[in-house]
């Protein structure tokens, strides 16, 4: 039985490696490879771990389950965007704007270089950017929003981020969708006033909050 599990892990690892390589080559970017906090230029912290890009298939599958039919009026924001992989998956869809927020200066610079090189035949959004900023201080765009997180930080920073989001929604009520890949802080999102669980899968959970009147 242990041999079977080991063989399954090897097969999955090989498949993920080739998926990563294919994604980068077809988009002229370099998003593959894990990095420790030290290699990312960040000090050791109990609220962060390391950079590990999500599988493109998992990001794409989650975004395909959004309840929004017309994304042209929505901004896409990835908090803890690393080298920018989710930005390039999101760019396959017609978002109004796509923004990555990354604390590590090194990863941010890689993301900027990737954005400069990025090309894809089915690109739906061309307004991509990366910001070297602490997610807890990020000011959310005023328009409708899709927020994506792949466990970029722990419960402490998540609490600050969601507090900022609640403040933004109180000041400017609007539709917001929160996509959590392999979530660990989903209980915090679920506890937000007006937030409802839209989809729950093994790899992700999707929440949304509507402005009064369903706007």
Coordinates of C-alpha atoms in Angstrom, one line a residue:
X1 CA 0.0 0.0 0.0
X2 CA 2.8 2.4 0.9
X3 CA 4.5 1.7 -2.5
X4 CA 1.2 2.5 -4.3
X5 CA 0.9 5.8 -2.5
X6 CA 4.6 6.6 -3.2
X7 CA 4.1 5.8 -6.9
X8 CA 1.0 8.0 -7.0
X9 CA 3.0 10.9 -5.5
X10 CA 5.7 10.5 -8.1
X11 CA 3.3 10.5 -10.9
X12 CA 1.5 13.6 -9.6
X13 CA 4.9 15.3 -9.1
X14 CA 6.0 14.6 -12.7
X15 CA 2.6 15.7 -14.0
X16 CA 2.8 19.0 -12.1
X17 CA 6.3 19.6 -13.2
X18 CA 5.4 19.3 -16.9
X19 CA 2.2 21.4 -16.3
X20 CA 4.4 24.2 -14.8
X21 CA 6.9 24.0 -17.6
X22 CA 4.2 24.0 -20.3
X23 CA 2.4 27.0 -18.7
X24 CA 5.6 29.1 -18.5
X25 CA 6.8 28.2 -22.0
X26 CA 3.5 29.0 -23.7
X27 CA 3.2 32.4 -22.0
X28 CA 6.9 33.4 -22.1
X29 CA 7.1 33.7 -18.3
X30 CA 8.9 32.2 -15.4
X31 CA 6.6 31.4 -12.5
X32 CA 7.8 27.9 -11.5
X33 CA 9.8 26.8 -8.5
X34 CA 9.3 27.1 -4.7
X35 CA 11.2 29.7 -2.6
X36 CA 11.8 29.9 1.1
X37 CA 11.3 33.1 3.0
X38 CA 15.0 33.7 3.1
X39 CA 15.3 33.3 -0.7
X40 CA 12.4 35.6 -1.1
X41 CA 14.2 38.3 0.9
X42 CA 11.8 38.1 3.8
X43 CA 12.5 37.6 7.5
X44 CA 11.3 34.5 9.2
X45 CA 7.7 34.9 10.4
X46 CA 5.0 32.8 11.9
X47 CA 2.5 34.5 9.5
X48 CA 4.2 33.5 6.2
X49 CA 5.9 30.4 5.0
X50 CA 7.3 30.2 1.4
X51 CA 6.4 30.9 -2.2
X52 CA 4.8 28.0 -3.9
X53 CA 2.9 28.7 -7.1
X54 CA -0.5 27.1 -7.4
X55 CA -1.3 24.6 -10.3
X56 CA -2.7 26.6 -13.2
X57 CA -5.5 24.0 -13.6
X58 CA -6.7 24.6 -10.0
X59 CA -6.7 28.4 -10.5
X60 CA -8.5 28.1 -13.8
X61 CA -11.1 25.6 -12.5
X62 CA -11.9 28.0 -9.6
X63 CA -12.2 31.0 -11.8
X64 CA -14.5 29.2 -14.2
X65 CA -17.0 28.7 -11.3
X66 CA -17.4 32.4 -10.6
X67 CA -21.1 33.5 -10.6
X68 CA -20.2 36.5 -12.8
X69 CA -21.2 36.4 -16.5
X70 CA -19.5 39.6 -17.5
X71 CA -16.2 40.2 -15.9
X72 CA -15.4 43.4 -17.9
X73 CA -16.5 45.5 -14.9
X74 CA -14.5 43.6 -12.3
X75 CA -11.0 44.1 -11.0
X76 CA -9.0 40.9 -10.1
X77 CA -6.7 41.2 -7.1
X78 CA -4.2 38.4 -5.9
X79 CA -2.9 39.0 -2.5
X80 CA 0.5 37.3 -2.1
X81 CA 0.9 37.1 -5.9
X82 CA 4.5 35.9 -5.9
X83 CA 5.9 35.7 -9.5
X84 CA 2.4 36.4 -10.9
X85 CA 1.1 33.0 -12.0
X86 CA -2.5 33.6 -11.1
X87 CA -2.4 36.9 -12.8
X88 CA -1.6 35.2 -16.1
X89 CA -4.3 32.6 -15.6
X90 CA -6.8 35.4 -14.8
X91 CA -5.6 37.3 -18.0
X92 CA -7.4 34.6 -20.0
X93 CA -10.6 36.2 -18.8
X94 CA -11.8 39.7 -19.7
X95 CA -11.2 41.4 -16.3
X96 CA -11.1 45.2 -16.4
X97 CA -7.8 45.2 -14.5
X98 CA -5.6 42.6 -12.8
X99 CA -3.4 43.4 -9.9
X100 CA -0.9 41.4 -7.9
X101 CA 0.1 42.4 -4.4
X102 CA 3.4 41.0 -3.2
X103 CA 5.4 41.7 0.0
X104 CA 8.7 40.3 -1.3
X105 CA 10.7 42.7 -3.4
X106 CA 12.5 39.9 -5.2
X107 CA 9.3 38.1 -6.2
X108 CA 7.7 41.4 -7.2
X109 CA 10.6 42.2 -9.5
X110 CA 10.2 38.7 -11.1
X111 CA 6.5 39.3 -11.5
X112 CA 7.1 42.7 -13.2
X113 CA 9.6 41.1 -15.6
X114 CA 7.1 38.3 -16.3
X115 CA 4.3 40.9 -17.0
X116 CA 6.6 42.6 -19.5
X117 CA 7.2 39.4 -21.4
X118 CA 3.8 37.9 -21.1
X119 CA 2.0 37.0 -24.3
X120 CA -0.9 34.5 -24.8
X121 CA -3.1 33.9 -27.8
X122 CA -6.4 33.9 -25.8
X123 CA -5.5 36.9 -23.6
X124 CA -8.6 38.6 -22.4
X125 CA -7.1 41.4 -20.2
X126 CA -4.0 43.5 -21.0
X127 CA -4.0 45.7 -17.9
X128 CA -1.7 43.7 -15.6
X129 CA 0.4 45.1 -12.8
X130 CA 2.3 44.0 -9.7
X131 CA 2.6 46.1 -6.5
X132 CA 5.3 45.6 -3.9
X133 CA 3.2 46.2 -0.8
X134 CA 2.0 44.7 2.4
X135 CA -1.4 43.1 1.9
X136 CA -2.6 44.4 5.3
X137 CA -2.1 48.0 3.9
X138 CA -3.6 47.4 0.5
X139 CA -6.5 49.7 -0.5
X140 CA -9.0 47.8 -2.5
X141 CA -10.2 49.1 -5.9
X142 CA -13.5 51.0 -5.7
X143 CA -15.3 48.9 -8.4
X144 CA -16.6 45.3 -8.3
X145 CA -14.0 42.9 -7.2
X146 CA -12.7 39.3 -7.5
X147 CA -10.2 38.7 -4.7
X148 CA -7.9 35.6 -4.9
X149 CA -5.8 34.1 -2.2
X150 CA -3.7 31.0 -2.0
X151 CA -2.7 30.9 1.7
X152 CA -0.3 33.8 1.4
X153 CA -0.3 34.6 5.1
X154 CA -1.7 33.5 8.4
X155 CA -4.8 34.3 10.5
X156 CA -3.3 37.6 11.8
X157 CA -2.7 39.3 8.5
X158 CA -5.9 37.7 7.1
X159 CA -7.9 39.4 9.9
X160 CA -6.4 42.8 8.9
X161 CA -7.1 42.2 5.2
X162 CA -10.7 41.3 5.8
X163 CA -11.2 44.2 8.1
X164 CA -9.9 46.5 5.4
X165 CA -12.3 44.8 2.9
X166 CA -15.2 45.2 5.2
X167 CA -14.4 48.9 5.6
X168 CA -14.2 49.3 1.8
X169 CA -17.5 47.6 1.3
X170 CA -19.2 49.7 4.0
X171 CA -18.0 52.9 2.3
X172 CA -18.8 51.6 -1.2
X173 CA -21.2 48.7 -1.3
X174 CA -20.6 46.5 -4.3
X175 CA -20.4 42.9 -5.4
X176 CA -17.2 41.1 -4.3
X177 CA -16.1 37.5 -4.8
X178 CA -13.5 35.9 -2.7
X179 CA -11.7 32.8 -4.1
X180 CA -9.6 30.8 -1.6
X181 CA -7.4 28.1 -3.0
X182 CA -6.7 25.2 -0.6
X183 CA -8.1 27.4 2.1
X184 CA -7.0 27.5 5.7
X185 CA -8.7 30.7 6.9
X186 CA -12.1 30.2 5.3
X187 CA -13.9 30.5 8.7
X188 CA -12.7 34.2 8.8
X189 CA -14.2 34.9 5.4
X190 CA -17.4 33.1 6.2
X191 CA -17.8 35.2 9.4
X192 CA -17.9 38.5 7.4
X193 CA -21.3 40.2 7.4
X194 CA -23.1 39.6 4.2
X195 CA -20.6 37.0 2.9
X196 CA -22.1 33.7 1.6
X197 CA -20.4 30.5 0.5
X198 CA -21.0 30.0 -3.3
X199 CA -18.9 27.0 -4.1
X200 CA -17.1 24.4 -2.0
X201 CA -14.7 22.0 -3.7
X202 CA -11.7 20.0 -2.6
X203 CA -9.2 22.5 -4.0
X204 CA -11.1 25.8 -3.4
X205 CA -13.9 27.7 -1.8
X206 CA -15.7 30.7 -3.3
X207 CA -17.5 33.3 -1.3
X208 CA -19.5 36.3 -2.4
X209 CA -21.2 39.4 -1.0
X210 CA -23.7 41.5 -2.8
X211 CA -24.4 45.2 -2.4
X212 CA -27.9 46.1 -1.2
X213 CA -30.3 45.5 -4.1
X214 CA -28.0 42.9 -5.7
X215 CA -25.8 45.4 -7.5

